[in-house]
XYZ file of C-alpha atoms in Angstrom:
711
model
C 6.402 27.972 46.327
C 2.984 26.688 47.298
C 1.277 29.306 45.100
C 3.646 28.492 42.249
C 2.852 24.814 42.613
C -0.868 25.525 42.376
C -0.302 27.678 39.298
C 1.767 24.992 37.566
C -0.700 22.338 38.468
C -3.425 24.314 36.775
C -1.323 24.957 33.636
C -0.272 21.377 33.156
C -3.738 19.895 32.843
C -4.615 21.019 29.342
C -3.035 24.339 28.525
C 0.427 24.577 26.980
C 3.123 26.256 29.034
C 4.397 28.991 26.694
C 8.081 29.726 26.215
C 8.122 33.059 28.078
C 6.343 31.551 31.033
C 8.503 28.437 30.924
C 11.731 30.396 31.046
C 10.370 32.501 33.907
C 9.353 29.666 36.210
C 11.956 26.989 35.414
C 14.075 28.102 38.381
C 11.183 27.959 40.877
C 10.099 24.628 39.364
C 13.568 23.247 39.933
C 13.431 24.287 43.578
C 10.042 22.615 44.037
C 11.194 19.334 42.451
C 14.445 19.200 44.323
C 13.056 20.238 47.683
C 12.803 17.359 50.154
C 9.682 18.807 51.765
C 7.691 18.655 48.531
C 5.476 15.555 48.551
C 6.199 12.899 45.945
C 2.657 12.959 44.508
C 3.018 16.781 44.164
C 6.250 16.335 42.261
C 4.619 13.851 39.931
C 1.875 16.369 39.169
C 4.383 19.070 38.441
C 6.417 16.892 36.061
C 3.622 17.017 33.509
C 4.550 20.686 32.920
C 7.550 19.428 30.916
C 5.308 17.570 28.493
C 3.230 20.681 27.728
C 6.088 23.134 27.732
C 6.792 25.425 24.774
C 10.438 25.991 25.647
C 13.392 27.821 24.203
C 16.767 26.106 23.677
C 18.094 27.538 26.950
C 15.072 26.353 28.875
C 15.333 22.859 27.413
C 18.958 22.696 28.496
C 17.918 23.634 32.014
C 15.290 20.898 31.925
C 17.895 18.356 30.829
C 20.193 19.449 33.648
C 17.356 19.231 36.131
C 16.449 15.777 34.836
C 19.976 14.513 35.507
C 19.919 15.948 39.039
C 16.568 14.385 39.764
C 17.747 10.981 38.482
C 20.737 11.227 40.790
C 18.702 12.110 43.878
C 15.284 10.479 43.406
C 14.501 6.859 44.335
C 10.791 6.683 43.656
C 10.109 4.450 40.659
C 6.868 6.237 39.730
C 8.549 9.625 39.895
C 11.378 8.456 37.629
C 8.960 6.930 35.112
C 6.838 10.111 34.963
C 9.942 12.245 34.653
C 11.308 10.270 31.743
C 7.966 10.173 29.943
C 7.453 13.917 30.309
C 10.907 14.881 29.158
C 10.658 12.443 26.224
C 7.492 14.262 25.145
C 9.363 17.588 25.395
C 12.205 16.159 23.280
C 9.736 14.919 20.652
C 8.063 18.320 20.509
C 11.289 20.256 20.180
C 13.148 17.622 18.024
C 16.595 19.188 18.656
C 16.650 17.776 22.215
C 16.241 14.160 21.054
C 19.997 13.243 21.099
C 20.414 14.527 24.649
C 17.251 12.732 25.768
C 18.494 9.528 24.198
C 21.727 9.815 26.203
C 19.674 10.158 29.355
C 17.408 7.249 28.618
C 20.152 4.881 27.603
C 22.142 5.744 30.653
C 19.122 5.003 32.874
C 18.847 1.461 31.446
C 22.581 0.956 31.716
C 22.787 2.268 35.286
C 21.356 1.203 38.622
C 17.821 2.321 37.702
C 17.833 -0.246 34.910
C 17.773 -3.025 37.484
C 14.218 -1.998 38.413
C 11.851 -3.618 35.911
C 9.114 -0.955 35.757
C 11.733 1.780 35.260
C 13.602 -0.300 32.698
C 10.454 -1.056 30.650
C 9.224 2.521 30.761
C 12.626 3.796 29.722
C 12.857 1.339 26.807
C 9.343 2.399 25.746
C 10.448 6.027 25.660
C 13.518 5.098 23.607
C 11.153 3.386 21.165
C 9.171 6.647 20.881
C 12.371 8.458 19.903
C 13.356 5.668 17.539
C 10.681 6.993 15.154
C 13.068 9.923 14.544
C 15.896 7.733 13.292
C 17.411 10.549 11.223
C 18.698 12.246 14.418
C 20.260 9.111 15.899
C 24.062 9.187 16.058
C 26.534 6.316 15.695
C 27.254 6.524 19.414
C 23.569 5.917 20.161
C 23.551 2.797 17.980
C 26.641 1.408 19.762
C 25.082 1.984 23.158
C 21.842 0.482 22.024
C 23.652 -2.689 20.899
C 25.320 -2.866 24.288
C 21.951 -2.736 26.024
C 20.984 -6.072 24.484
C 22.995 -8.123 26.962
C 21.447 -6.144 29.848
C 17.814 -6.722 28.903
C 17.828 -10.020 26.974
C 17.314 -12.135 30.140
C 13.948 -10.515 30.923
C 11.237 -11.238 28.360
C 9.161 -8.067 28.935
C 12.261 -5.857 28.698
C 13.600 -7.679 25.656
C 10.287 -7.248 23.852
C 10.528 -3.520 24.483
C 14.092 -3.587 23.187
C 12.904 -5.265 19.983
C 10.189 -2.608 19.681
C 12.998 -0.053 19.589
C 14.595 -1.832 16.686
C 11.206 -2.085 14.880
C 10.662 1.671 15.084
C 14.262 2.464 14.321
C 14.262 0.493 11.102
C 10.948 1.654 9.686
C 12.306 4.721 7.958
C 15.993 4.410 8.628
C 18.535 5.667 6.131
C 20.589 2.980 4.359
C 23.720 3.882 6.316
C 21.943 3.264 9.626
C 20.652 -0.046 8.339
C 24.197 -1.125 7.587
C 25.277 -0.201 11.125
C 22.421 -2.293 12.541
C 23.474 -5.417 10.623
C 25.552 -6.685 13.562
C 22.660 -6.219 15.947
C 20.386 -8.180 13.640
C 22.975 -10.972 13.361
C 23.087 -11.263 17.153
C 19.296 -11.855 17.373
C 19.039 -14.047 14.282
C 18.084 -17.069 16.344
C 14.779 -15.379 17.160
C 13.482 -16.340 13.709
C 12.820 -19.826 15.156
C 11.958 -18.690 18.698
C 9.140 -20.455 20.498
C 8.080 -17.056 21.817
C 5.894 -15.823 18.975
C 5.908 -12.118 20.047
C 9.709 -12.183 19.875
C 9.704 -14.010 16.575
C 7.222 -11.580 14.995
C 9.241 -8.564 16.183
C 12.410 -10.095 14.772
C 10.623 -10.569 11.444
C 9.430 -6.960 11.565
C 12.955 -5.670 12.060
C 14.353 -7.917 9.356
C 11.687 -6.952 6.794
C 12.049 -3.247 7.615
C 15.772 -3.517 6.925
C 15.218 -5.565 3.794
C 12.750 -3.070 2.392
C 15.273 -0.253 2.912
C 18.267 -2.228 1.596
C 17.096 -5.105 -0.674
C 19.166 -8.253 -0.515
C 18.080 -11.453 -2.268
C 20.093 -13.754 -0.003
C 18.466 -12.280 3.092
C 15.061 -12.543 1.410
C 15.609 -16.282 1.007
C 16.765 -16.665 4.598
C 13.535 -15.061 5.896
C 11.235 -17.232 3.790
C 11.367 -20.197 6.174
C 10.585 -18.280 9.417
C 7.747 -16.422 7.706
C 6.100 -19.563 6.357
C 6.396 -21.412 9.643
C 4.929 -18.427 11.572
C 2.036 -18.158 9.115
C 0.928 -21.638 10.135
C 0.083 -20.422 13.699
C -3.201 -18.959 14.726
C -1.923 -15.769 16.261
C -3.674 -13.369 18.687
C -5.347 -10.480 16.901
C -2.829 -7.703 17.563
C 0.188 -9.921 16.961
C -1.438 -11.297 13.834
C -1.908 -7.755 12.442
C 1.791 -7.057 12.914
C 2.787 -10.361 11.309
C 0.599 -10.101 8.218
C 1.587 -6.465 7.614
C 5.233 -7.593 7.846
C 4.570 -10.457 5.417
C 2.985 -7.992 2.950
C 6.021 -5.766 3.198
C 8.303 -8.763 2.696
C 6.473 -9.874 -0.444
C 6.562 -6.402 -1.957
C 10.154 -5.455 -1.208
C 13.084 -5.720 -3.586
C 13.430 -7.120 -7.074
C 12.532 -10.722 -6.236
C 11.751 -13.036 -9.175
C 7.956 -13.503 -9.476
C 8.181 -17.291 -9.363
C 9.661 -17.167 -5.838
C 6.855 -14.917 -4.595
C 4.278 -17.211 -6.216
C 5.889 -20.227 -4.618
C 5.862 -18.583 -1.204
C 2.198 -17.651 -1.662
C 1.351 -21.318 -2.263
C 2.594 -22.075 1.210
C 0.910 -19.080 2.831
C -2.464 -19.547 1.183
C -2.719 -23.147 2.238
C -5.047 -22.315 5.097
C -8.564 -23.602 5.864
C -11.431 -21.128 5.719
C -11.869 -21.662 9.444
C -8.348 -20.374 10.313
C -8.453 -17.747 13.045
C -6.442 -15.295 10.961
C -8.187 -15.834 7.616
C -9.562 -12.279 7.533
C -6.053 -10.847 7.942
C -4.813 -13.220 5.283
C -7.423 -11.831 2.900
C -6.297 -8.292 3.726
C -2.749 -9.369 3.034
C -3.795 -10.678 -0.377
C -5.485 -7.375 -1.162
C -2.401 -5.472 -0.196
C -0.031 -7.441 -2.378
C -2.554 -7.621 -5.241
C -2.599 -3.855 -5.239
C 1.203 -3.764 -5.670
C 2.156 -6.867 -7.712
C 0.253 -7.411 -10.958
C 1.555 -10.918 -11.515
C -0.148 -12.238 -8.324
C -3.630 -10.939 -9.209
C -4.857 -13.927 -11.175
C -3.663 -16.393 -8.535
C -5.265 -14.490 -5.685
C -8.480 -14.038 -7.677
C -8.793 -17.848 -8.083
C -7.928 -18.384 -4.410
C -10.677 -15.924 -3.346
C -13.246 -17.675 -5.578
C -12.385 -20.974 -3.933
C -12.530 -19.428 -0.489
C -15.991 -17.947 -1.012
C -17.243 -21.278 -2.396
C -16.160 -22.963 0.838
C -17.259 -20.224 3.243
C -19.761 -17.672 1.919
C -19.750 -15.711 5.189
C -16.324 -14.329 4.277
C -17.740 -12.228 1.444
C -16.698 -8.714 2.454
C -15.118 -5.688 0.685
C -11.649 -7.262 0.893
C -12.785 -10.488 -0.725
C -14.793 -8.454 -3.262
C -11.588 -6.680 -4.152
C -9.995 -10.010 -5.065
C -13.073 -11.327 -6.854
C -13.264 -8.118 -8.876
C -9.516 -7.586 -9.110
C -8.057 -5.265 -11.761
C -7.081 -6.865 -15.099
C -9.382 -9.841 -14.474
C -11.775 -10.644 -17.288
C -15.031 -11.471 -15.592
C -17.157 -14.147 -17.309
C -20.350 -12.769 -18.763
C -22.449 -15.214 -16.758
C -20.756 -14.383 -13.443
C -23.165 -13.187 -10.761
C -21.634 -9.969 -9.423
C -24.654 -8.879 -7.397
C -23.748 -8.612 -3.704
C -26.013 -10.318 -1.230
C -27.013 -8.305 1.829
C -28.017 -4.709 2.333
C -28.003 -1.758 -0.024
C -24.903 -0.515 1.714
C -23.133 -3.834 0.915
C -24.075 -3.386 -2.723
C -22.798 0.168 -2.694
C -19.451 -0.908 -1.232
C -19.073 -3.661 -3.886
C -19.943 -1.118 -6.578
C -17.194 1.185 -5.299
C -14.721 -1.715 -5.431
C -15.857 -2.523 -8.959
C -15.379 1.115 -10.008
C -11.898 1.214 -8.467
C -10.878 -1.972 -10.309
C -12.344 -1.177 -13.732
C -15.473 -3.353 -13.750
C -18.020 -0.588 -14.220
C -20.702 -2.108 -16.391
C -20.285 -5.771 -15.405
C -20.177 -5.357 -11.623
C -20.815 -1.779 -10.457
C -23.961 -1.257 -12.566
C -25.929 -4.330 -11.345
C -25.235 -3.491 -7.724
C -26.163 0.196 -8.102
C -29.387 -0.700 -9.983
C -30.330 -3.041 -7.095
C -30.178 -0.218 -4.489
C -33.546 1.061 -3.425
C -33.134 4.824 -3.901
C -36.637 5.611 -2.736
C -35.470 5.440 0.846
C -32.525 7.767 0.329
C -32.175 11.540 0.692
C -32.259 13.659 -2.426
C -28.531 14.114 -2.489
C -27.862 10.416 -1.966
C -30.431 9.501 -4.593
C -28.800 11.772 -7.196
C -25.396 10.477 -6.247
C -26.454 6.852 -6.886
C -28.143 7.846 -10.102
C -24.993 9.620 -11.347
C -22.957 6.521 -10.501
C -25.423 4.373 -12.415
C -25.023 6.585 -15.493
C -21.260 6.558 -15.073
C -21.143 2.752 -14.789
C -23.284 2.435 -17.934
C -20.852 4.629 -19.879
C -18.022 2.098 -19.989
C -17.001 1.360 -23.557
C -16.537 -2.110 -24.970
C -15.971 -1.077 -28.603
C -14.705 1.969 -30.491
C -17.644 2.734 -32.736
C -19.838 5.783 -33.368
C -23.011 4.230 -31.871
C -21.142 3.023 -28.768
C -19.521 6.388 -28.309
C -22.860 8.231 -28.661
C -24.314 5.901 -26.025
C -21.345 6.635 -23.753
C -21.675 10.319 -24.289
C -25.358 10.214 -23.388
C -24.651 8.536 -20.067
C -21.783 10.861 -19.248
C -23.979 13.928 -19.963
C -26.601 12.631 -17.552
C -23.985 11.865 -14.888
C -22.477 15.325 -15.194
C -25.902 16.980 -15.138
C -26.508 15.308 -11.799
C -23.089 15.989 -10.298
C -22.584 19.599 -11.375
C -25.355 21.232 -9.291
C -24.173 19.290 -6.249
C -20.583 20.436 -6.876
C -21.741 24.052 -7.144
C -23.647 23.815 -3.832
C -21.763 25.407 -0.980
C -22.931 22.592 1.284
C -21.541 19.744 -0.840
C -18.789 21.408 -2.860
C -15.914 19.596 -1.121
C -17.466 16.176 -1.708
C -18.639 16.571 -5.267
C -16.208 19.011 -6.884
C -13.698 16.388 -8.056
C -16.285 13.821 -9.241
C -17.977 16.532 -11.307
C -14.698 17.697 -12.839
C -13.571 14.128 -13.479
C -16.758 13.238 -15.334
C -16.448 16.524 -17.260
C -13.033 15.404 -18.428
C -14.412 12.032 -19.473
C -17.075 13.909 -21.414
C -14.462 16.004 -23.220
C -12.565 12.825 -24.155
C -15.797 11.243 -25.348
C -16.611 14.276 -27.517
C -13.203 14.043 -29.142
C -13.566 10.291 -29.673
C -16.956 10.761 -31.409
C -15.414 13.256 -33.853
C -12.491 10.983 -34.644
C -14.663 7.907 -35.059
C -17.039 9.823 -37.295
C -14.062 10.775 -39.504
C -12.694 7.258 -40.110
C -15.675 4.922 -39.783
C -17.303 5.597 -43.230
C -13.938 5.099 -44.963
C -13.221 1.835 -43.141
C -16.758 0.575 -43.798
C -17.182 1.416 -47.471
C -13.811 2.051 -49.111
C -11.302 -0.404 -50.510
C -7.565 -0.306 -51.056
C -6.114 1.823 -52.500
C -7.914 4.911 -51.237
C -8.669 7.603 -53.811
C -6.864 10.904 -53.320
C -10.171 12.682 -52.726
C -11.008 10.329 -49.863
C -7.541 10.744 -48.395
C -7.938 14.529 -48.566
C -11.367 14.438 -46.886
C -10.201 12.128 -44.099
C -7.104 14.174 -43.462
C -9.112 17.394 -43.387
C -11.716 15.864 -41.050
C -9.132 14.523 -38.657
C -7.324 17.847 -38.588
C -10.587 19.488 -37.625
C -10.640 17.277 -34.496
C -7.698 19.206 -33.008
C -9.848 21.566 -30.996
C -11.819 18.809 -29.252
C -8.676 16.784 -28.498
C -6.775 19.815 -27.201
C -9.694 20.824 -25.026
C -9.757 17.329 -23.464
C -5.958 17.374 -22.902
C -6.110 20.736 -21.232
C -9.005 19.649 -19.026
C -7.124 16.545 -17.837
C -3.967 18.538 -17.223
C -5.797 21.156 -15.191
C -7.608 18.524 -13.128
C -4.305 16.821 -12.377
C -2.707 20.083 -11.317
C -5.639 21.183 -9.191
C -6.050 17.950 -7.164
C -3.794 18.997 -4.322
C -5.632 16.965 -1.719
C -5.551 13.717 -3.660
C -3.573 10.616 -2.767
C -0.460 9.737 -4.792
C -2.149 6.997 -6.813
C -5.008 9.364 -7.833
C -2.580 12.069 -8.900
C -0.566 9.514 -10.904
C -3.692 8.204 -12.497
C -4.814 11.672 -13.542
C -1.377 12.331 -15.058
C -1.714 9.053 -17.032
C -5.219 10.004 -18.208
C -3.790 13.223 -19.492
C -1.091 11.304 -21.343
C -3.715 8.934 -22.733
C -5.458 11.932 -24.272
C -2.085 13.308 -25.457
C -1.368 9.986 -27.137
C -4.641 10.262 -29.109
C -3.554 13.733 -30.262
C -0.129 12.377 -31.178
C -1.750 9.538 -33.165
C -3.957 11.996 -35.065
C -0.949 14.139 -35.908
C 0.984 11.109 -37.063
C -1.669 9.744 -39.388
C -2.333 13.154 -40.914
C 1.372 13.527 -41.647
C 1.961 16.522 -39.429
C 5.129 17.094 -37.396
C 4.437 15.944 -33.866
C 6.485 15.541 -30.707
C 6.158 12.223 -28.974
C 4.580 12.822 -25.552
C 6.795 11.281 -22.815
C 5.083 9.060 -20.256
C 5.064 10.663 -16.784
C 7.126 9.266 -13.952
C 4.846 7.942 -11.197
C 5.448 8.030 -7.459
C 2.951 5.241 -6.602
C 3.825 1.860 -7.900
C 0.409 0.242 -7.551
C -0.988 -2.503 -9.752
C -3.484 -0.114 -11.380
C -0.751 2.405 -12.258
C 1.602 -0.276 -13.550
C -1.074 -1.753 -15.803
C -2.219 1.578 -17.132
C 1.378 2.705 -17.771
C 2.069 -0.534 -19.614
C -1.023 -0.012 -21.788
C 0.139 3.503 -22.680
C 3.621 2.277 -23.508
C 2.131 -0.336 -25.808
C -0.062 2.290 -27.475
C 2.926 4.583 -27.903
C 4.913 1.878 -29.716
C 1.916 1.245 -32.019
C 1.569 4.931 -32.800
C 5.276 5.155 -33.683
C 4.630 2.625 -36.387
C 2.074 5.041 -37.856
C 4.628 7.845 -37.920
C 7.187 5.664 -39.689
C 4.903 4.807 -42.648
C 5.647 6.488 -45.970
C 1.975 6.833 -46.820
C 0.284 8.367 -43.774
C -3.356 7.727 -44.762
C -4.133 4.369 -46.310
C -6.705 1.735 -45.591
C -4.085 -0.282 -43.710
C -2.943 2.740 -41.659
C -6.506 3.671 -40.849
C -7.215 0.149 -39.565
C -4.056 0.355 -37.446
C -5.096 3.807 -36.243
C -8.579 2.525 -35.322
C -7.082 -0.416 -33.450
C -4.882 1.928 -31.403
C -7.886 4.074 -30.574
C -9.958 0.997 -29.698
C -7.300 -0.120 -27.213
C -6.968 3.357 -25.673
C -10.683 4.107 -25.327
C -11.887 0.662 -24.279
C -9.175 0.195 -21.694
C -11.033 -0.398 -18.405
C -10.416 2.721 -16.373
C -9.921 2.200 -12.659
C -11.650 5.067 -10.890
C -9.191 7.047 -8.724
C -9.643 6.785 -5.019
C -10.046 10.553 -4.767
C -13.354 10.237 -6.585
C -14.856 8.666 -3.447
C -12.532 9.896 -0.677
C -11.671 13.582 -0.492
C -9.635 13.477 2.656
C -8.333 17.027 2.368
C -9.709 20.258 0.997
C -7.981 23.541 0.195
C -9.896 26.710 -0.543
C -8.399 30.073 -1.500
C -10.343 33.308 -1.559
C -9.145 36.576 -3.045
C -10.223 40.182 -3.219
C -8.862 43.044 -5.344
C -8.518 46.633 -3.974
C -7.399 49.929 -5.485
C -5.980 52.626 -3.222
C -7.074 50.440 -0.258
C -10.651 50.520 -1.485
C -12.428 47.441 -2.809
C -14.165 48.275 -6.083
C -15.684 46.303 -8.926
C -14.629 48.792 -11.632
C -12.510 51.879 -12.088
C -11.817 54.397 -14.841
C -8.245 55.568 -15.417
C -6.266 57.575 -17.923
C -4.133 55.720 -20.446
C -1.053 57.161 -18.782
C -2.067 56.183 -15.258
C -0.319 53.469 -13.252
C -2.654 52.261 -10.601
C -1.497 50.426 -7.503
C -3.577 47.293 -7.203
C -3.526 44.986 -4.204
C -4.671 41.391 -4.118
C -5.477 40.029 -0.673
C -6.370 36.469 0.019
C -6.892 33.840 2.678
C -6.205 30.113 2.611
C -8.400 27.580 4.362
C -7.131 24.023 4.204
C -7.429 20.715 6.051
C -4.288 19.398 4.374
C -1.395 18.282 6.554
C 1.124 19.800 4.107
C 1.269 23.606 4.358
C 1.153 25.957 1.397
C 4.692 27.114 0.922
C 4.073 29.978 -1.543
C 1.497 31.307 -3.961
C 1.846 32.471 -7.569
C -0.644 35.268 -8.261
C -1.203 35.815 -12.005
C -2.705 39.034 -13.293
C -4.108 38.666 -16.789
C -4.531 41.939 -18.673
C -7.235 41.667 -21.358
C -8.128 44.240 -24.039
C -11.482 43.317 -25.599
C -10.910 45.666 -28.531
C -7.285 44.647 -29.191
C -6.700 41.075 -28.003
C -3.179 41.140 -29.398
C -2.259 43.442 -26.503
C -3.255 40.889 -23.877
C -0.565 39.807 -21.512
C -0.002 38.628 -17.960
C 2.244 39.229 -14.994
C 2.902 37.158 -11.898
C 3.913 37.735 -8.285
C 5.173 35.003 -5.971
C 4.341 35.538 -2.335
C 4.601 33.544 0.866
C 1.604 33.363 3.187
C 1.834 34.777 6.680
C 0.863 32.366 9.422
C 0.167 29.862 6.610
C -3.168 31.623 6.056
C -3.012 35.147 4.632
C -1.275 36.498 1.548
C -0.947 39.837 -0.278
C 0.354 40.689 -3.759
C 0.823 44.165 -5.211
C 0.704 45.263 -8.842
C 1.280 48.645 -10.502
C -0.826 48.070 -13.639
C -4.397 47.820 -14.849
C -5.491 44.214 -14.912
C -8.810 42.560 -15.469
C -8.554 39.098 -13.860
C -6.395 37.596 -11.153
C -5.806 33.862 -10.698
C -3.776 31.981 -8.188
C -1.526 28.901 -8.009
C 0.300 27.620 -4.991
C 3.335 25.529 -4.068
C 3.094 22.865 -1.408
C 5.597 22.788 1.426
C 6.665 19.140 1.105
C 7.590 18.391 -2.544
C 7.668 21.944 -3.824
C 5.094 20.959 -6.460
C 2.975 23.677 -8.130
C -0.823 23.266 -7.963
C -3.647 25.145 -9.625
C -6.498 26.779 -7.654
C -9.875 27.515 -9.207
C -10.093 30.893 -7.479
C -10.229 34.053 -9.602
C -10.953 37.692 -8.903
C -11.823 40.287 -11.529
C -11.478 44.005 -11.933
C -12.900 45.998 -14.824
C -10.685 48.845 -16.011
C -11.977 51.490 -18.431
C -9.063 53.293 -20.055
C -9.564 56.833 -21.327
C -7.690 57.664 -24.502
């Protein structure tokens, strides 16, 4: 037993105790922990084995049985606390043991051990850990939890831990569980006016969590008073973070009339610049401004007043409000950030994200001293300068040529960095995004060149010859528009590592391009299918505003399609107005442009008869077994569920015979994959399906094989 104890003590420090080993030693471990001659400190060391254990179902059941026996025989508070913490970690790691562990923990608080404050608080803390997994909680657990309230409510420290359980439990709870917790919330409703601010804030957290899951206007009104009164306090830092995050969730939950939210904001914003929590209040304003478009103007004015009173508060969060999306900045407004070059770069990023490229991002980027930067940083800043200068303010041929010039320069700077193996992950998306902007700009130049002469020189009614030339010229723009649409679609489908807002924004940019194509088809009198607007998963201010702009453009384009005479001076003016609105809309740069948090790389090789070759020669009657092997390297938290390997067969002499075939395979160990074909193919490409939403993504990886066929 002594040797076993030494071995377990070594294994528990950092190495996981694997399932085979765990099942082998669980019996001896039980003997050690139950033996009276084993010292208490030795038992405490051995308990850590449970936390690192990779156990089977049978072993976990033995651990649960052992835990119950130890709780019945042990009296040491430290031993009990360590035991419960270790077994809770085991339950979290295995998931299926959470219900049994909850039973143990709740019984500890309800029983004699619950009278001991350290044990009670530790146990409640462990219940709070398991409350994060609310989907496995049963009705019986909720009833027992409600019964615990009377046992712990008399002790402030224990009651705070109890409230923490409710906070965690309601964060992602299903609506049915929220309904079952209504009675518990009613019992603690008096905490909304409690003099103990930690208790009050936790009560507000629980209430807002429940309200966000099951919206209720009456409950929203009831919480307004406690929230406003709490906002008047200068709270300690950690407590203030919890409160202002809760307040942000409260303001953004449910279908509450805008006037009520604006009225509540009047009370919350009535704080002096010297208020201890003013920074958190600014962060709160940024959070709700990014979700609720109707508060943007109010918060923008408040931020301007705040900076006027206290200039030291000028930081990225305040800059976000000063340069908020949809705000028309005065031409004489000084947007240059005071401070270091880094401060100016941060403000420029904020300006890019909110659509103020030329008015705010450009001055700050031009003020950065690039002579002190590395070559890569220097080229990055220069590319951003060109990008900022490319923002359109009018839909005209000269303006579009100027935009195109800046986009070409930006892409010329970004493309080599994106092709560099050292910087590929950081610059691949920016380079592709600018390339898509360039494609859209090319299409816009062609369209503008088609209609500008007619609008400038012709009068109503247009001669038939002019109508014919305009129609023919606009029809010739199809290739450029289609190329831009395909580029945006591919970029949206290949941005697997992007955040939800960026993916939604790319989808909307593709639809923006599709609307231009639809408008061209309508005015030229061709049959066209109205492109539906995509459903978005992120409901941010930027996405809402962009979606609304596209809906407005769609309704204007439908007016074009309903006209009896497709091309007339009036319809061309209407067409030009639609294009002006679409192309001059201030784009808000997606977050993924600056923050590539995840990267996914897929590599493939093609082999014939288990031999990797670049080219083979076969008879026309031969069927050659071809194998595609690949490896996935990713930093994404979502695994790749499956891959779709596409083999494209191309005949240079007879393109009509070209065709493709696909294989869907699942990776082994989430890394390797293999696909087999019995044909002669030239190029292989790959797509993949993520393991969370089942969404299909495009990978840039291809592998080629040249096949010479003998007749």
